[in-house]
Coordinates of C-alpha atoms in Angstrom, one line a residue:
M1 CA 129.9 58.9 173.4
R2 CA 130.3 61.2 170.5
S3 CA 133.5 60.8 169.2
L4 CA 132.4 57.3 169.0
K5 CA 129.4 57.9 166.8
L6 CA 131.5 60.4 164.5
I7 CA 134.6 57.3 164.2
L8 CA 131.7 55.0 163.6
A9 CA 129.9 56.9 161.2
A10 CA 133.1 57.7 159.3
L11 CA 133.8 53.7 159.1
A12 CA 130.1 53.2 157.9
T13 CA 130.6 55.8 155.0
G14 CA 134.0 54.6 153.6
A15 CA 132.3 51.0 153.9
A16 CA 129.1 52.6 152.2
F17 CA 132.5 54.4 150.1
E18 CA 133.7 51.0 149.1
A19 CA 131.1 49.0 148.0
M20 CA 130.1 51.7 145.3
T21 CA 133.8 51.2 144.3
L22 CA 134.3 47.6 144.3
L23 CA 130.6 47.8 141.4
A24 CA 131.8 50.8 139.8
T25 CA 135.0 48.9 138.9
R26 CA 135.2 44.9 139.2
D27 CA 130.8 44.4 137.5
K28 CA 132.1 44.5 133.9
A29 CA 128.4 45.9 132.8
V30 CA 128.9 48.8 135.8
R31 CA 132.1 49.4 134.1
A32 CA 131.5 49.9 130.9
V33 CA 128.4 53.2 131.7
S34 CA 130.6 54.5 134.5
P35 CA 131.6 58.4 134.0
W36 CA 134.9 57.6 136.0
Q37 CA 136.6 54.5 134.4
D38 CA 139.9 55.7 132.8
D39 CA 142.4 57.6 133.6
P40 CA 142.5 60.5 134.9
Y41 CA 139.9 59.5 137.2
D42 CA 140.2 56.0 137.9
V43 CA 144.0 56.5 139.3
L44 CA 142.5 58.0 142.5
V45 CA 139.5 55.7 142.2
S46 CA 141.7 52.6 142.0
F47 CA 144.2 53.8 145.1
A48 CA 141.2 54.8 147.0
L49 CA 139.6 51.2 146.2
F50 CA 142.8 49.9 148.8
A51 CA 143.7 52.9 150.8
V52 CA 139.9 53.6 152.4
P53 CA 139.8 49.5 153.7
M54 CA 143.4 50.0 155.0
L55 CA 142.6 53.1 157.3
G56 CA 138.6 51.1 158.3
L57 CA 141.1 48.4 159.3
A58 CA 143.5 50.9 161.7
I59 CA 140.5 51.9 162.6
A60 CA 138.9 48.8 163.4
V61 CA 141.9 48.4 165.7
G62 CA 142.8 51.3 167.5
L63 CA 138.7 50.7 168.8
P64 CA 139.2 48.6 171.3
A65 CA 142.6 49.8 173.0
W66 CA 140.2 52.9 173.4
R67 CA 139.9 52.8 177.2
P68 CA 142.4 54.7 180.3
P69 CA 144.8 55.2 181.3
G70 CA 145.4 57.7 178.0
G71 CA 142.4 57.1 176.6
P72 CA 142.0 60.9 175.4
E73 CA 145.3 60.9 173.4
R74 CA 144.1 57.5 171.9
E75 CA 140.3 59.4 171.1
Q76 CA 142.8 62.1 169.6
R77 CA 144.1 59.3 167.2
V78 CA 141.5 57.5 165.8
L79 CA 139.4 60.1 165.0
R80 CA 142.9 61.8 163.0
A81 CA 142.5 58.4 161.5
A82 CA 139.0 59.2 160.4
A83 CA 139.5 62.1 159.1
A84 CA 142.5 60.7 157.1
L85 CA 139.8 58.0 155.5
I86 CA 137.2 60.9 154.7
A87 CA 140.0 63.1 152.9
V88 CA 140.5 59.7 151.2
V89 CA 137.4 59.5 150.2
G90 CA 136.4 63.0 149.7
L91 CA 139.1 63.7 147.2
T92 CA 138.1 60.4 145.3
L93 CA 134.1 62.0 145.2
A94 CA 135.6 64.8 143.8
F95 CA 137.3 63.7 140.9
E96 CA 134.3 61.5 140.4
W97 CA 132.3 64.5 139.9
A98 CA 134.7 66.0 138.0
A99 CA 134.5 62.8 135.5
V100 CA 130.4 63.4 135.4
A101 CA 130.7 67.3 135.3
A102 CA 133.2 66.7 132.0
R103 CA 130.3 63.8 130.8
A104 CA 132.9 61.3 130.1
H105 CA 131.7 58.5 128.3
A106 CA 128.1 60.4 128.2
R107 CA 127.1 58.7 125.4
V108 CA 126.6 54.7 127.0
W109 CA 125.2 56.3 130.2
N110 CA 122.6 54.0 131.2
G111 CA 120.2 53.4 134.5
W112 CA 123.4 51.9 136.1
T113 CA 125.3 55.5 135.6
T114 CA 122.1 57.2 137.0
A115 CA 121.9 55.0 140.0
L116 CA 126.4 55.3 140.3
I117 CA 125.7 59.1 140.1
A118 CA 122.8 58.8 142.7
G119 CA 125.0 57.2 145.2
L120 CA 127.8 59.3 144.5
A121 CA 125.6 62.4 145.8
A122 CA 124.1 60.4 148.8
L123 CA 128.3 59.9 149.7
T124 CA 129.0 63.1 149.1
L125 CA 126.4 64.4 151.8
A126 CA 127.5 61.6 154.1
A127 CA 131.2 62.3 154.0
A128 CA 131.0 66.1 154.0
G129 CA 129.3 65.9 157.4
V130 CA 130.9 63.3 158.7
G131 CA 134.0 65.6 157.4
V132 CA 132.9 68.8 158.7
A133 CA 132.1 67.2 162.3
L134 CA 135.9 65.6 162.6
W135 CA 137.1 68.6 161.6
R136 CA 135.8 70.6 164.2
R137 CA 137.0 68.1 166.9
W138 CA 140.5 68.4 165.3
S139 CA 143.1 69.1 167.9
P140 CA 147.3 68.5 167.4
L141 CA 149.0 65.2 167.1
A142 CA 149.9 64.7 171.2
T143 CA 153.0 62.2 171.9
G144 CA 152.9 58.6 171.8
D145 CA 151.5 56.0 168.9
W146 CA 149.2 53.4 168.7
L147 CA 152.8 50.9 169.0
D148 CA 151.8 50.9 172.8
D149 CA 148.5 49.9 172.7
L150 CA 148.9 46.1 170.5
P151 CA 148.7 43.8 172.8
L152 CA 151.7 41.6 171.3
L153 CA 154.3 44.7 171.3
G154 CA 152.9 46.8 174.8
R155 CA 155.0 44.7 177.3
R156 CA 158.3 44.9 174.4
P157 CA 159.4 48.5 174.5
A158 CA 162.9 47.4 172.9
L159 CA 161.1 46.0 170.2
I160 CA 158.6 48.9 169.7
E161 CA 161.9 51.4 169.1
R162 CA 163.6 49.5 167.1
I163 CA 160.1 49.4 164.9
R164 CA 160.3 52.9 165.2
A165 CA 163.6 53.9 164.6
R166 CA 163.2 52.1 160.9
A167 CA 159.8 53.3 160.5
T168 CA 160.9 54.5 156.9
A169 CA 162.1 51.0 156.4
L170 CA 158.6 49.3 157.2
F171 CA 156.4 51.7 155.1
A172 CA 158.6 51.2 152.0
A173 CA 158.8 46.8 152.6
L174 CA 154.9 47.1 153.4
S175 CA 154.4 48.9 150.0
L176 CA 156.5 47.3 147.9
F177 CA 154.7 43.9 149.1
A178 CA 151.4 45.1 148.4
A179 CA 152.2 46.5 145.3
A180 CA 153.8 43.2 144.1
G181 CA 149.7 41.5 145.2
I182 CA 148.2 44.1 143.2
V183 CA 150.5 44.7 140.1
G184 CA 150.7 40.5 140.3
A185 CA 147.0 40.4 139.9
Q186 CA 146.5 42.7 137.5
A187 CA 149.3 41.2 135.3
V188 CA 147.5 38.3 135.4
G189 CA 143.7 39.1 135.0
E190 CA 144.8 42.0 131.9
R191 CA 147.8 38.9 130.2
W192 CA 150.6 41.7 130.5
S193 CA 154.2 40.1 128.9
D194 CA 155.8 43.4 128.5
P195 CA 158.3 42.7 132.0
L196 CA 159.0 47.2 131.0
L197 CA 155.4 47.8 131.6
I198 CA 155.3 45.0 134.5
A199 CA 157.9 46.8 136.4
W200 CA 156.5 50.1 135.7
A201 CA 153.5 49.3 137.2
L202 CA 155.3 48.2 140.7
L203 CA 157.1 51.4 140.8
V204 CA 154.1 53.5 140.2
E205 CA 152.2 51.3 143.1
T206 CA 155.1 50.8 145.6
A207 CA 156.1 54.6 144.9
T208 CA 152.4 55.2 145.4
L209 CA 151.6 52.8 148.5
F210 CA 154.7 54.2 150.7
A211 CA 153.6 58.1 149.9
F212 CA 150.5 57.2 151.4
C213 CA 151.7 55.5 154.4
V214 CA 153.5 58.4 155.3
A215 CA 150.7 60.5 155.4
A216 CA 148.6 58.8 156.9
N217 CA 151.1 58.1 159.7
A218 CA 151.6 61.9 160.1
T219 CA 148.0 62.3 160.2
A220 CA 147.2 59.6 162.4
G221 CA 150.6 58.9 164.4
F222 CA 150.2 55.5 163.7
I223 CA 154.1 55.3 164.4
R224 CA 155.8 57.7 166.0
R225 CA 159.6 57.7 164.8
T226 CA 162.5 58.4 166.3
R227 CA 165.1 58.8 163.4
P228 CA 162.5 61.2 161.0
R229 CA 164.6 61.0 157.3
A230 CA 163.7 63.4 154.5
E231 CA 161.2 62.1 152.5
T232 CA 160.1 65.7 150.7
P233 CA 162.1 64.6 147.7
I234 CA 160.6 60.9 147.6
L235 CA 157.2 62.5 147.8
A236 CA 157.4 64.8 145.4
G237 CA 158.6 62.4 143.6
T238 CA 155.6 60.7 143.7
A239 CA 153.2 63.3 143.1
G240 CA 154.8 64.0 139.6
L241 CA 154.7 60.7 138.7
V242 CA 151.1 59.9 139.7
L243 CA 150.1 63.6 138.6
M244 CA 152.0 62.4 135.1
T245 CA 149.8 58.8 135.1
A246 CA 146.8 60.3 135.3
F247 CA 147.4 62.9 132.8
R248 CA 149.6 61.3 130.4
D249 CA 147.4 61.6 127.4
P250 CA 145.7 65.4 127.4
V251 CA 149.5 66.2 128.2
W252 CA 151.6 64.5 125.3
T253 CA 148.6 65.2 123.0
A254 CA 148.8 69.0 123.6
I255 CA 152.9 69.0 123.0
T256 CA 152.6 66.6 119.8
H257 CA 149.3 65.9 119.4
R258 CA 149.2 62.5 119.7
P259 CA 148.8 59.6 122.3
V260 CA 150.5 57.4 124.2
T261 CA 150.7 54.7 122.1
S262 CA 154.0 53.0 123.6
V263 CA 155.3 51.5 127.2
P264 CA 159.0 52.9 127.1
L265 CA 157.2 56.5 125.9
L266 CA 154.7 55.7 129.2
V267 CA 157.8 55.0 131.4
A268 CA 159.6 58.0 130.5
L269 CA 156.8 60.4 130.7
T270 CA 155.8 59.5 134.0
V271 CA 159.5 58.5 135.7
G272 CA 160.8 61.8 134.3
A273 CA 157.8 63.9 135.8
G274 CA 158.8 62.5 139.3
L275 CA 163.0 62.4 138.5
L276 CA 162.1 66.6 138.0
A277 CA 159.4 67.1 140.5
A278 CA 161.9 65.1 143.1
A279 CA 165.2 67.4 141.8
V280 CA 163.4 70.4 141.9
T281 CA 162.5 69.9 146.0
L282 CA 166.3 68.6 146.9
V283 CA 167.5 72.4 144.6
R284 CA 164.4 74.2 146.9
R285 CA 165.5 72.4 150.2
P286 CA 167.3 75.0 152.6
A287 CA 170.7 73.8 153.6

């Protein structure tokens, strides 16, 4: 019962975070006075807006299957998924606090900004409390995964094994599908017409979601992989790509005293950083 209350607390914290994030990003009047409306802060906020409900959905699906036999292992996997959710929330809150500390867009702060900061403080306290409690319950990932608990798959072991063997391809396909929807909606909403910009955004979104799938799976054990792949270069490349996307203007301004003003330069900087990070990982990998 204690674990169930802790998981429900994590879900409630994630729901509150999602509600505040939607308000701060989708309401134009509120977004205009939000300290974290722009990069580098908005990169993580935009990612969390998608990642938090996905983890919440996975936890909600896993809860009904939490019953004997194998109850303790299921309990542990759901607790680890809740920890992943709180980790995403906590990291995003840290970026938002950084925006507040830097007084980003302070000249336009108003009552809505005060409300956002108050909500940020309340969420931080909630996430910290739940996070500490989850940390105390942390344990190594056991054998097994979530696939055996799905009613549509539980009696089809051959299909389950095929999914486990093709987990990397599944993560990549799901990431591309979700990224296409996100970027498509953004391109229509912001009236993008540059094919290079759209292709770059699709690459960044797909790589980010793929890295999220791999990291979340490693934490919560959604799919036990029977054919593990060397994905470290991909994850390192994604980290380089996303970090340069977030900090492109400060980095380029420090070098040239000018911000990034063209799409080809944006692509060259960010993709180049990702390729460099992946190459360094490959070179440093032991034989």
